[in-house]
Amino acid sequence: MRYALRNQDKISSVYSAAYLNDHIIKSLDSYFGNTNDDRIIEDISQEGFATKTGEDYPVLRINDISDNNAMLEFVVLRQTYDVLNLAFLGRMKG
């Protein structure tokens, strides 16, 4: 399975290019490169994230490989073939 992360320019401007690359991209690359498709599907939480317009999206939480005490959260917007389209929600201590 692969991923597509949207709004990378916005993430970079809010957090920094270094944070985007060293935390988010490296963590996603590691997770998707070392996790089989069935496990990825199992890891997607169905508790969901509700938008202001009332739409619910599932959430994927992965370890931040650059910070052992944090996890990164992503909204799973859709799945097209073997690609998960993700939006970055933020990080949480974990």
C-alpha angles and dihedrals in degrees: 000000000000135000138221116202115205128210096024091157090055092047090050093050094048100041105014136263090261092055091048092051102034099041112019106031095038091048093049092046091050094046096046092041095052103033126079121232095252092054092048090054090048091050093057106100116223092203085094141196118262119214124214088258091056100256116141122216130181119245130228118203120193135174118266102234091202095053118039091198098056142069128202121227125210133180112229102223097180145325119238111186104307096341124099112205107216137191119198113242100177142264132292133195109253 
